[in-house]
mmCIF file of C-alpha atoms and ligand atoms in Angstrom:
data_model
loop_
_atom_site.group_PDB
_atom_site.id
_atom_site.type_symbol
_atom_site.label_atom_id
_atom_site.label_comp_id
_atom_site.label_asym_id
_atom_site.label_seq_id
_atom_site.Cartn_x
_atom_site.Cartn_y
_atom_site.Cartn_z
ATOM 1 C CA UNK A 291 -0.162 0.166 -0.293
ATOM 2 C CA UNK A 292 1.508 3.670 -0.748
ATOM 3 C CA UNK A 293 1.931 6.224 1.792
ATOM 4 C CA UNK A 294 -0.723 8.357 0.083
ATOM 5 C CA UNK A 295 -3.196 5.076 0.901
ATOM 6 C CA UNK A 296 -2.272 5.174 4.709
ATOM 7 C CA UNK A 297 -2.980 6.895 7.783
ATOM 8 C CA UNK A 298 -0.606 7.368 10.427
ATOM 9 C CA UNK A 299 -0.464 8.489 14.015
ATOM 10 C CA UNK A 300 2.386 9.500 15.139
ATOM 11 C CA UNK A 301 2.231 9.041 19.300
ATOM 12 C CA UNK A 302 4.031 11.343 21.796
ATOM 13 C CA UNK A 303 6.804 10.049 23.512
ATOM 14 C CA UNK A 304 8.141 10.315 27.163
ATOM 15 C CA UNK A 305 10.253 13.326 27.808
ATOM 16 C CA UNK A 306 14.279 11.733 28.058
ATOM 17 C CA UNK A 307 16.968 12.691 29.302
ATOM 18 C CA UNK A 308 20.398 11.499 28.328
ATOM 19 C CA UNK A 309 23.711 12.145 30.560
ATOM 20 C CA UNK A 310 26.073 10.754 32.611
ATOM 21 C CA UNK A 311 24.309 10.246 36.402
ATOM 22 C CA UNK A 312 20.740 11.835 35.751
ATOM 23 C CA UNK A 313 19.319 8.856 37.892
ATOM 24 C CA UNK A 314 19.721 11.088 40.881
ATOM 25 C CA UNK A 315 17.704 14.073 39.502
ATOM 26 C CA UNK A 316 14.604 12.077 40.035
ATOM 27 C CA UNK A 317 13.731 14.043 42.850
ATOM 28 C CA UNK A 318 13.746 17.281 40.240
ATOM 29 C CA UNK A 319 11.713 15.425 37.537
ATOM 30 C CA UNK A 320 8.801 14.205 40.500
ATOM 31 C CA UNK A 321 8.573 17.516 41.729
ATOM 32 C CA UNK A 322 8.182 19.141 38.132
ATOM 33 C CA UNK A 323 5.412 16.304 37.540
ATOM 34 C CA UNK A 324 3.707 17.843 40.859
ATOM 35 C CA UNK A 325 4.737 14.750 43.445
ATOM 36 C CA UNK A 326 6.328 14.302 46.746
ATOM 37 C CA UNK A 327 6.123 10.565 46.990
ATOM 38 C CA UNK A 328 7.445 7.786 44.965
ATOM 39 C CA UNK A 329 6.767 4.290 44.636
ATOM 40 C CA UNK A 330 10.219 2.376 43.524
ATOM 41 C CA UNK A 331 10.291 -0.962 41.413
ATOM 42 C CA UNK A 332 13.842 -2.064 41.621
ATOM 43 C CA UNK A 333 15.327 -5.079 40.034
ATOM 44 C CA UNK A 334 16.663 -7.004 43.171
ATOM 45 C CA UNK A 335 20.102 -7.705 41.282
ATOM 46 C CA UNK A 336 20.376 -3.866 40.917
ATOM 47 C CA UNK A 337 19.533 -3.535 44.325
ATOM 48 C CA UNK A 338 22.330 -5.415 45.567
ATOM 49 C CA UNK A 339 24.909 -3.803 42.951
ATOM 50 C CA UNK A 340 24.522 -0.462 44.841
ATOM 51 C CA UNK A 341 22.914 1.166 41.800
ATOM 52 C CA UNK A 342 19.407 2.132 43.846
ATOM 53 C CA UNK A 343 21.630 3.576 47.045
ATOM 54 C CA UNK A 344 22.315 6.907 45.265
ATOM 55 C CA UNK A 345 18.927 7.394 44.047
ATOM 56 C CA UNK A 346 17.578 6.585 47.306
ATOM 57 C CA UNK A 347 20.000 9.448 49.008
ATOM 58 C CA UNK A 348 18.769 11.936 46.067
ATOM 59 C CA UNK A 349 15.067 11.148 47.581
ATOM 60 C CA UNK A 350 15.960 10.925 51.266
ATOM 61 C CA UNK A 351 17.821 14.584 50.533
ATOM 62 C CA UNK A 352 14.862 15.699 48.974
ATOM 63 C CA UNK A 353 12.664 15.015 51.378
ATOM 64 C CA UNK A 354 10.439 12.565 49.576
ATOM 65 C CA UNK A 355 8.265 9.959 51.080
ATOM 66 C CA UNK A 356 9.170 6.862 49.343
ATOM 67 C CA UNK A 357 9.090 2.975 49.795
ATOM 68 C CA UNK A 358 10.728 -0.105 47.649
ATOM 69 C CA UNK A 359 9.691 -3.066 46.447
ATOM 70 C CA UNK A 360 12.131 -5.570 44.947
ATOM 71 C CA UNK A 361 10.501 -8.758 44.529
ATOM 72 C CA UNK A 362 10.936 -9.399 40.258
ATOM 73 C CA UNK A 363 11.931 -12.415 38.679
ATOM 74 C CA UNK A 364 13.907 -12.591 35.938
ATOM 75 C CA UNK A 365 10.739 -13.014 34.186
ATOM 76 C CA UNK A 366 7.899 -11.384 36.525
ATOM 77 C CA UNK A 367 5.114 -13.500 37.723
ATOM 78 C CA UNK A 368 1.716 -13.246 38.573
ATOM 79 C CA UNK A 369 3.095 -13.695 41.924
ATOM 80 C CA UNK A 370 5.035 -10.786 41.848
ATOM 81 C CA UNK A 371 2.053 -8.782 41.119
ATOM 82 C CA UNK A 372 0.191 -9.666 44.245
ATOM 83 C CA UNK A 373 3.245 -8.807 46.295
ATOM 84 C CA UNK A 374 4.174 -5.886 44.223
ATOM 85 C CA UNK A 375 0.271 -5.211 44.442
ATOM 86 C CA UNK A 376 -0.323 -5.223 48.636
ATOM 87 C CA UNK A 377 3.209 -3.245 48.944
ATOM 88 C CA UNK A 378 2.012 -0.303 46.707
ATOM 89 C CA UNK A 379 -1.879 -0.241 47.513
ATOM 90 C CA UNK A 380 -0.431 -0.440 51.186
ATOM 91 C CA UNK A 381 1.680 3.073 50.931
ATOM 92 C CA UNK A 382 -0.589 4.709 49.091
ATOM 93 C CA UNK A 383 -1.095 6.592 45.858
ATOM 94 C CA UNK A 384 2.223 7.902 44.434
ATOM 95 C CA UNK A 385 3.905 7.974 41.119
ATOM 96 C CA UNK A 386 6.192 4.295 40.159
ATOM 97 C CA UNK A 387 9.533 4.523 39.361
ATOM 98 C CA UNK A 388 10.620 1.817 37.222
ATOM 99 C CA UNK A 389 14.759 0.932 38.031
ATOM 100 C CA UNK A 390 15.682 -2.169 36.339
ATOM 101 C CA UNK A 391 15.535 -4.105 33.224
ATOM 102 C CA UNK A 392 12.787 -4.820 31.424
ATOM 103 C CA UNK A 393 11.190 -7.401 34.300
ATOM 104 C CA UNK A 394 11.493 -4.238 36.864
ATOM 105 C CA UNK A 395 9.970 -1.574 34.211
ATOM 106 C CA UNK A 396 7.144 -4.279 32.758
ATOM 107 C CA UNK A 397 6.039 -5.322 36.707
ATOM 108 C CA UNK A 398 6.179 -1.891 37.437
ATOM 109 C CA UNK A 399 4.255 -0.219 34.474
ATOM 110 C CA UNK A 400 1.774 -3.769 35.520
ATOM 111 C CA UNK A 401 1.119 -2.570 38.825
ATOM 112 C CA UNK A 402 0.535 1.147 38.669
ATOM 113 C CA UNK A 403 -2.497 -0.041 36.095
ATOM 114 C CA UNK A 404 -4.032 -2.881 38.421
ATOM 115 C CA UNK A 405 -3.163 -1.182 41.992
ATOM 116 C CA UNK A 406 -6.011 1.728 41.858
ATOM 117 C CA UNK A 407 -8.774 -0.841 39.777
ATOM 118 C CA UNK A 408 -9.894 -4.260 41.031
ATOM 119 C CA UNK A 409 -8.135 -7.167 40.565
ATOM 120 C CA UNK A 410 -4.525 -9.123 40.650
ATOM 121 C CA UNK A 411 -2.656 -11.259 39.108
ATOM 122 C CA UNK A 412 -2.863 -11.754 35.327
ATOM 123 C CA UNK A 413 -6.245 -9.976 35.901
ATOM 124 C CA UNK A 414 -5.500 -7.213 33.222
ATOM 125 C CA UNK A 415 -3.180 -8.954 30.599
ATOM 126 C CA UNK A 416 -4.737 -10.287 27.260
ATOM 127 C CA UNK A 417 -5.059 -14.633 27.296
ATOM 128 C CA UNK A 418 -6.195 -15.207 23.751
ATOM 129 C CA UNK A 419 -6.629 -19.006 22.466
ATOM 130 C CA UNK A 420 -6.733 -20.170 19.160
ATOM 131 C CA UNK A 421 -9.369 -21.128 17.069
ATOM 132 C CA UNK A 422 -9.983 -24.074 14.599
ATOM 133 C CA UNK A 423 -7.662 -22.141 12.220
ATOM 134 C CA UNK A 424 -4.642 -22.078 14.403
ATOM 135 C CA UNK A 425 -5.082 -18.105 14.442
ATOM 136 C CA UNK A 426 -5.768 -15.748 17.385
ATOM 137 C CA UNK A 427 -9.730 -15.744 18.335
ATOM 138 C CA UNK A 428 -10.382 -12.138 19.206
ATOM 139 C CA UNK A 429 -13.640 -13.439 21.127
ATOM 140 C CA UNK A 430 -11.216 -14.989 23.750
ATOM 141 C CA UNK A 431 -9.423 -11.720 24.131
ATOM 142 C CA UNK A 432 -11.598 -9.607 26.929
ATOM 143 C CA UNK A 433 -9.160 -9.770 29.929
ATOM 144 C CA UNK A 434 -10.879 -10.402 33.353
ATOM 145 C CA UNK A 435 -10.395 -7.275 34.462
ATOM 146 C CA UNK A 436 -10.638 -3.570 32.775
ATOM 147 C CA UNK A 437 -8.829 -0.538 34.073
ATOM 148 C CA UNK A 438 -11.944 1.813 35.113
ATOM 149 C CA UNK A 439 -9.580 3.993 37.325
ATOM 150 C CA UNK A 440 -6.714 6.137 35.424
ATOM 151 C CA UNK A 441 -3.384 4.162 35.918
ATOM 152 C CA UNK A 442 -0.010 5.655 38.675
ATOM 153 C CA UNK A 443 1.863 7.858 36.498
ATOM 154 C CA UNK A 444 5.449 6.427 36.240
ATOM 155 C CA UNK A 445 9.053 7.311 35.578
ATOM 156 C CA UNK A 446 11.765 4.674 34.137
ATOM 157 C CA UNK A 447 15.261 4.615 34.916
ATOM 158 C CA UNK A 448 16.606 1.924 32.543
ATOM 159 C CA UNK A 449 19.203 0.011 34.071
ATOM 160 C CA UNK A 450 19.979 -2.332 30.621
ATOM 161 C CA UNK A 451 20.522 -1.527 27.083
ATOM 162 C CA UNK A 452 17.533 -3.191 25.137
ATOM 163 C CA UNK A 453 13.904 -4.095 26.213
ATOM 164 C CA UNK A 454 13.208 -0.425 25.751
ATOM 165 C CA UNK A 455 10.117 -1.295 28.003
ATOM 166 C CA UNK A 456 10.507 2.498 28.649
ATOM 167 C CA UNK A 457 8.857 3.792 25.435
ATOM 168 C CA UNK A 458 5.724 2.108 25.473
ATOM 169 C CA UNK A 459 2.752 1.289 28.043
ATOM 170 C CA UNK A 460 2.821 -2.419 27.416
ATOM 171 C CA UNK A 461 4.519 -5.695 29.147
ATOM 172 C CA UNK A 462 4.391 -9.140 29.447
ATOM 173 C CA UNK A 463 3.774 -11.332 32.933
ATOM 174 C CA UNK A 464 4.027 -14.466 32.787
ATOM 175 C CA UNK A 465 1.023 -16.387 34.284
ATOM 176 C CA UNK A 466 2.493 -19.474 36.678
ATOM 177 C CA UNK A 467 -0.214 -21.660 35.708
ATOM 178 C CA UNK A 468 0.038 -22.503 32.332
ATOM 179 C CA UNK A 469 3.929 -21.197 32.051
ATOM 180 C CA UNK A 470 2.796 -18.403 29.704
ATOM 181 C CA UNK A 471 3.746 -14.830 29.310
ATOM 182 C CA UNK A 472 0.598 -12.616 28.947
ATOM 183 C CA UNK A 473 0.387 -9.030 27.028
ATOM 184 C CA UNK A 474 -1.082 -5.936 28.950
ATOM 185 C CA UNK A 475 -0.784 -2.639 27.590
ATOM 186 C CA UNK A 476 -2.314 0.210 28.660
ATOM 187 C CA UNK A 477 -1.700 4.207 27.284
ATOM 188 C CA UNK A 478 -1.953 5.433 30.494
ATOM 189 C CA UNK A 479 1.355 3.449 32.130
ATOM 190 C CA UNK A 480 4.025 4.962 29.107
ATOM 191 C CA UNK A 481 6.299 6.328 31.685
ATOM 192 C CA UNK A 482 6.205 10.386 31.547
ATOM 193 C CA UNK A 483 9.926 10.957 32.260
ATOM 194 C CA UNK A 484 12.739 8.861 30.713
ATOM 195 C CA UNK A 485 15.767 8.763 32.750
ATOM 196 C CA UNK A 486 18.933 7.402 30.920
ATOM 197 C CA UNK A 487 21.875 6.993 32.672
ATOM 198 C CA UNK A 488 24.742 4.852 31.489
ATOM 199 C CA UNK A 489 26.888 4.781 34.902
ATOM 200 C CA UNK A 490 24.398 2.500 35.109
ATOM 201 C CA UNK A 491 24.496 -0.364 32.770
ATOM 202 C CA UNK A 492 28.442 -0.618 33.554
ATOM 203 C CA UNK A 493 28.261 -3.270 35.424
ATOM 204 C CA UNK A 494 26.043 -5.536 33.417
ATOM 205 C CA UNK A 495 28.159 -8.469 32.844
ATOM 206 C CA UNK A 496 29.303 -9.313 29.272
ATOM 207 C CA UNK A 497 26.705 -12.229 28.539
ATOM 208 C CA UNK A 498 23.515 -9.642 29.590
ATOM 209 C CA UNK A 499 25.244 -6.764 27.976
ATOM 210 C CA UNK A 500 24.859 -9.294 25.040
ATOM 211 C CA UNK A 501 21.600 -10.306 25.373
ATOM 212 C CA UNK A 502 19.998 -7.119 25.473
ATOM 213 C CA UNK A 503 21.671 -5.700 23.004
ATOM 214 C CA UNK A 504 20.509 -8.583 20.325
ATOM 215 C CA UNK A 505 16.975 -7.367 21.848
ATOM 216 C CA UNK A 506 17.369 -4.380 20.813
ATOM 217 C CA UNK A 507 18.982 -5.196 17.226
ATOM 218 C CA UNK A 508 15.873 -7.509 16.887
ATOM 219 C CA UNK A 509 13.412 -4.725 17.909
ATOM 220 C CA UNK A 510 14.623 -2.374 14.945
ATOM 221 C CA UNK A 511 14.378 -5.262 12.511
ATOM 222 C CA UNK A 512 11.263 -6.728 13.530
ATOM 223 C CA UNK A 513 9.850 -3.023 13.445
ATOM 224 C CA UNK A 514 11.736 -2.309 10.044
ATOM 225 C CA UNK A 515 9.864 -5.341 8.761
ATOM 226 C CA UNK A 516 6.744 -5.162 10.350
ATOM 227 C CA UNK A 517 3.273 -5.252 8.608
ATOM 228 C CA UNK A 518 2.396 -1.881 10.378
ATOM 229 C CA UNK A 519 6.162 -0.027 9.309
ATOM 230 C CA UNK A 520 5.993 3.437 8.920
ATOM 231 C CA UNK A 521 8.465 5.946 8.017
ATOM 232 C CA UNK A 522 9.630 7.564 11.433
ATOM 233 C CA UNK A 523 10.114 3.700 12.539
ATOM 234 C CA UNK A 524 12.223 3.536 9.735
ATOM 235 C CA UNK A 525 14.432 5.642 10.303
ATOM 236 C CA UNK A 526 14.495 5.483 13.954
ATOM 237 C CA UNK A 527 15.230 1.249 13.394
ATOM 238 C CA UNK A 528 18.131 1.923 10.772
ATOM 239 C CA UNK A 529 19.751 4.117 12.869
ATOM 240 C CA UNK A 530 19.292 1.519 15.889
ATOM 241 C CA UNK A 531 20.646 -0.550 13.406
ATOM 242 C CA UNK A 532 23.582 1.342 13.028
ATOM 243 C CA UNK A 533 24.138 1.703 16.546
ATOM 244 C CA UNK A 534 24.080 -1.589 17.571
ATOM 245 C CA UNK A 535 26.457 -2.618 15.394
ATOM 246 C CA UNK A 536 29.148 -0.114 16.217
ATOM 247 C CA UNK A 537 28.442 -0.436 19.714
ATOM 248 C CA UNK A 538 27.510 -3.749 20.984
ATOM 249 C CA UNK A 539 30.608 -6.055 20.485
ATOM 250 C CA UNK A 540 32.494 -2.577 22.061
ATOM 251 C CA UNK A 541 30.225 -2.694 25.041
ATOM 252 C CA UNK A 542 30.640 -6.555 25.412
ATOM 253 C CA UNK A 543 34.354 -6.290 25.118
ATOM 254 C CA UNK A 544 35.174 -3.241 27.257
ATOM 255 C CA UNK A 545 31.990 -3.256 29.531
ATOM 256 C CA UNK A 546 33.635 0.045 31.561
ATOM 257 C CA UNK A 547 33.633 1.940 28.115
ATOM 258 C CA UNK A 548 30.855 4.683 28.778
ATOM 259 C CA UNK A 549 30.759 5.976 25.200
ATOM 260 C CA UNK A 550 29.525 2.769 24.019
ATOM 261 C CA UNK A 551 27.102 2.246 26.929
ATOM 262 C CA UNK A 552 25.709 5.349 26.672
ATOM 263 C CA UNK A 553 25.683 5.102 22.668
ATOM 264 C CA UNK A 554 23.793 1.208 23.373
ATOM 265 C CA UNK A 555 21.538 3.011 25.880
ATOM 266 C CA UNK A 556 20.458 5.566 23.590
ATOM 267 C CA UNK A 557 19.862 2.722 20.219
ATOM 268 C CA UNK A 558 17.878 0.473 22.982
ATOM 269 C CA UNK A 559 16.080 3.230 23.342
ATOM 270 C CA UNK A 560 15.617 4.429 19.641
ATOM 271 C CA UNK A 561 14.975 0.500 18.476
ATOM 272 C CA UNK A 562 12.011 0.865 21.306
ATOM 273 C CA UNK A 563 10.466 4.272 19.678
ATOM 274 C CA UNK A 564 10.630 2.509 16.481
ATOM 275 C CA UNK A 565 8.654 -0.357 17.147
ATOM 276 C CA UNK A 566 6.369 1.814 19.810
ATOM 277 C CA UNK A 567 5.709 4.350 17.462
ATOM 278 C CA UNK A 568 2.829 1.686 15.256
ATOM 279 C CA UNK A 569 5.053 -1.160 14.137
ATOM 280 C CA UNK A 570 5.130 -3.661 16.743
ATOM 281 C CA UNK A 571 7.103 -6.407 16.401
ATOM 282 C CA UNK A 572 6.607 -9.885 14.522
ATOM 283 C CA UNK A 573 7.577 -13.643 14.387
ATOM 284 C CA UNK A 574 10.962 -13.375 16.253
ATOM 285 C CA UNK A 575 9.339 -12.175 19.421
ATOM 286 C CA UNK A 576 6.680 -14.441 19.269
ATOM 287 C CA UNK A 577 8.428 -17.542 18.491
ATOM 288 C CA UNK A 578 10.874 -16.424 21.732
ATOM 289 C CA UNK A 579 8.692 -15.812 24.713
ATOM 290 C CA UNK A 580 7.531 -19.390 24.798
ATOM 291 C CA UNK A 581 11.237 -20.523 25.263
ATOM 292 C CA UNK A 582 11.789 -17.870 28.145
ATOM 293 C CA UNK A 583 8.432 -18.657 29.516
ATOM 294 C CA UNK A 584 8.985 -22.419 29.551
ATOM 295 C CA UNK A 585 12.853 -22.730 29.494
ATOM 296 C CA UNK A 586 13.462 -19.496 31.742
ATOM 297 C CA UNK A 587 15.813 -17.965 29.469
ATOM 298 C CA UNK A 588 16.822 -14.469 29.050
ATOM 299 C CA UNK A 589 14.630 -13.113 26.597
ATOM 300 C CA UNK A 590 17.130 -11.720 24.396
ATOM 301 C CA UNK A 591 19.081 -14.660 24.201
ATOM 302 C CA UNK A 592 16.346 -16.231 22.597
ATOM 303 C CA UNK A 593 15.357 -13.941 19.771
ATOM 304 C CA UNK A 594 19.248 -14.177 19.089
ATOM 305 C CA UNK A 595 18.554 -17.765 18.975
ATOM 306 C CA UNK A 596 15.617 -17.598 16.683
ATOM 307 C CA UNK A 597 16.198 -14.043 14.626
ATOM 308 C CA UNK A 598 18.387 -15.637 11.560
ATOM 309 C CA UNK A 599 15.305 -18.287 10.705
ATOM 310 C CA UNK A 600 13.018 -15.993 11.406
ATOM 311 C CA UNK A 601 14.875 -14.062 8.830
ATOM 312 C CA UNK A 602 15.437 -16.383 6.352
ATOM 313 C CA UNK A 603 11.683 -17.513 6.423
ATOM 314 C CA UNK A 604 10.046 -13.680 6.418
ATOM 315 C CA UNK A 605 12.946 -12.625 3.932
ATOM 316 C CA UNK A 606 11.057 -13.765 0.610
ATOM 317 C CA UNK A 607 8.422 -10.908 1.577
ATOM 318 C CA UNK A 608 10.437 -7.831 3.077
ATOM 319 C CA UNK A 609 13.503 -8.359 1.222
ATOM 320 C CA UNK A 610 13.796 -4.595 0.206
ATOM 321 C CA UNK A 611 14.009 -3.530 3.916
ATOM 322 C CA UNK A 612 16.421 -6.490 4.917
ATOM 323 C CA UNK A 613 18.745 -4.818 2.411
ATOM 324 C CA UNK A 614 18.314 -1.771 4.140
ATOM 325 C CA UNK A 615 19.004 -3.275 7.088
ATOM 326 C CA UNK A 616 22.718 -4.897 5.536
ATOM 327 C CA UNK A 617 23.228 -1.299 4.304
ATOM 328 C CA UNK A 618 22.500 0.040 8.023
ATOM 329 C CA UNK A 619 24.963 -2.772 9.032
ATOM 330 C CA UNK A 620 27.373 -1.903 6.703
ATOM 331 C CA UNK A 621 27.661 -5.475 5.460
ATOM 332 C CA UNK A 622 26.065 -5.529 1.711
ATOM 333 C CA UNK A 623 22.757 -4.809 0.582
ATOM 334 C CA UNK A 624 20.120 -7.684 0.328
ATOM 335 C CA UNK A 625 18.918 -9.493 2.637
ATOM 336 C CA UNK A 626 20.827 -12.593 2.941
ATOM 337 C CA UNK A 627 23.927 -10.052 3.826
ATOM 338 C CA UNK A 628 21.224 -8.736 6.135
ATOM 339 C CA UNK A 629 21.042 -11.968 7.441
ATOM 340 C CA UNK A 630 24.749 -13.435 7.456
ATOM 341 C CA UNK A 631 25.640 -9.862 9.500
ATOM 342 C CA UNK A 632 23.151 -10.756 11.827
ATOM 343 C CA UNK A 633 24.678 -14.355 12.505
ATOM 344 C CA UNK A 634 28.292 -12.134 12.672
ATOM 345 C CA UNK A 635 27.319 -9.751 15.031
ATOM 346 C CA UNK A 636 25.673 -12.689 17.192
ATOM 347 C CA UNK A 637 28.612 -14.895 17.222
ATOM 348 C CA UNK A 638 30.671 -11.881 17.927
ATOM 349 C CA UNK A 639 28.955 -10.840 20.959
ATOM 350 C CA UNK A 640 28.435 -14.958 21.978
ATOM 351 C CA UNK A 641 24.669 -15.091 21.695
ATOM 352 C CA UNK A 642 25.095 -17.653 18.719
ATOM 353 C CA UNK A 643 23.070 -20.563 20.900
ATOM 354 C CA UNK A 644 20.865 -22.875 19.491
ATOM 355 C CA UNK A 645 17.454 -24.194 20.881
ATOM 356 C CA UNK A 646 19.244 -27.173 22.185
ATOM 357 C CA UNK A 647 21.829 -25.195 23.546
ATOM 358 C CA UNK A 648 19.105 -22.739 25.715
ATOM 359 C CA UNK A 649 17.814 -26.740 27.288
ATOM 360 C CA UNK A 650 15.338 -27.549 24.538
ATOM 361 C CA UNK A 651 14.192 -30.372 22.700
ATOM 362 C CA UNK A 652 12.025 -32.276 20.095
ATOM 363 C CA UNK A 653 9.711 -33.204 22.975
ATOM 364 C CA UNK A 654 8.857 -29.386 23.703
ATOM 365 C CA UNK A 655 8.193 -27.889 19.855
ATOM 366 C CA UNK A 656 4.361 -28.713 20.316
ATOM 367 C CA UNK A 657 4.137 -26.475 23.183
ATOM 368 C CA UNK A 658 6.262 -24.108 22.194
ATOM 369 C CA UNK A 659 4.088 -23.765 18.464
ATOM 370 C CA UNK A 660 0.895 -23.213 20.394
ATOM 371 C CA UNK A 661 2.563 -20.522 22.488
ATOM 372 C CA UNK A 662 4.474 -18.744 19.506
ATOM 373 C CA UNK A 663 1.020 -18.808 17.494
ATOM 374 C CA UNK A 664 -1.433 -17.475 20.130
ATOM 375 C CA UNK A 665 1.198 -14.676 21.211
ATOM 376 C CA UNK A 666 -0.702 -11.102 20.031
ATOM 377 C CA UNK A 667 2.761 -9.963 18.805
ATOM 378 C CA UNK A 668 2.331 -12.480 15.630
ATOM 379 C CA UNK A 669 0.084 -10.138 14.143
ATOM 380 C CA UNK A 670 2.186 -7.870 12.806
ATOM 381 C CA UNK A 671 5.016 -10.166 11.077
ATOM 382 C CA UNK A 672 4.800 -9.946 7.911
ATOM 383 C CA UNK A 673 4.456 -13.574 6.550
ATOM 384 C CA UNK A 674 1.886 -15.085 8.623
ATOM 385 C CA UNK A 675 3.339 -18.372 9.347
ATOM 386 C CA UNK A 676 1.362 -22.089 9.785
ATOM 387 C CA UNK A 677 1.870 -24.529 12.356
ATOM 388 C CA UNK A 678 3.700 -26.771 10.266
ATOM 389 C CA UNK A 679 6.160 -23.144 8.999
ATOM 390 C CA UNK A 680 6.590 -22.528 13.013
ATOM 391 C CA UNK A 681 7.396 -25.800 13.712
ATOM 392 C CA UNK A 682 10.034 -26.100 11.285
ATOM 393 C CA UNK A 683 11.275 -22.708 12.780
ATOM 394 C CA UNK A 684 11.620 -24.414 16.184
ATOM 395 C CA UNK A 685 13.037 -27.494 14.450
ATOM 396 C CA UNK A 686 15.587 -25.792 12.442
ATOM 397 C CA UNK A 687 16.438 -23.912 15.629
ATOM 398 C CA UNK A 688 17.325 -26.881 17.431
ATOM 399 C CA UNK A 689 20.458 -27.314 15.714
ATOM 400 C CA UNK A 690 22.957 -30.244 15.569
ATOM 401 C CA UNK A 691 23.682 -32.689 18.083
HETATM 402 FE FE1 FE2 B 289 12.334 -7.370 22.979
#
């Protein structure tokens, strides 16, 4: 469809400040928004690493009443939600400050959405089932609880460069009973302010840095090839690809390199703005989510495992766009070069692991396929796969051995 035949809505994005040490200016931003209290949702590893202490000191010195909740699992669950809601409802209404990677940011946004409303667990998330045609049954989409009262405002301080959860009002909560990652989304929990402080990311180990970076790369590539792509998101995605390809290897090999850390934090944010600006994502995320839900693998690693396979599957319908990605990577100008470039980057940063390396086996594939086909993020993938095609993708991703 030509651009003239389309209708585009370019959505506002949060005020974002990029600066070494900017996390400690949180009290100023809370006051600018008219608040004297704050409820922090923080990753426990980030708290243990001492990254939250300077922020707490700044809040204390500014006389801002605050509480911290850090009961966040690597893939946040309904149990985390219920514990967090008890703490937040006990503390009372306040902006929710998200400090951590995607897990803490997703959980914090969900708590901000749920706290003023009736319900807990995964009540506000979508849990669609499959129809007889293996497509999502939209009649099954309605969540158990609805957002009636306005969510609490949020402010985001990411401590990883990857998920870009700070660029949207959505996220994932794992339903423990079904081991399924369920989507939620509400514009009211889009962070009002984002503070990108590279000093918070220098302590991230190389493996996690690499996985998060591959998440950012996947966001950019999936936004670029989404059925909902648009010129603004194309520009954001291509710049993010350039920055990730240049700076991810440096951030992995020289963890204390503050310039590489800053570039990656901004690259991940731009990739997030790209997919959050309408395109959303696609089959890499739809096939990656079940691997992390069932095998408890890091989100970015599951994407790195699936990305080249899904790109090969998509290539025939998005060849030109993958060619743009190859140019942004500086590796050529066609889809084959883009796939080779992704594989080379993944090998260089150490995320070139098979599904078998992640604990998968043939017996698991049917469950993975069911979850992938019913993941809402599949809806914008450029080439809609059949059950047999998703099965084959997982079989190839298993690798030899
Ligand atoms: Fe992602």
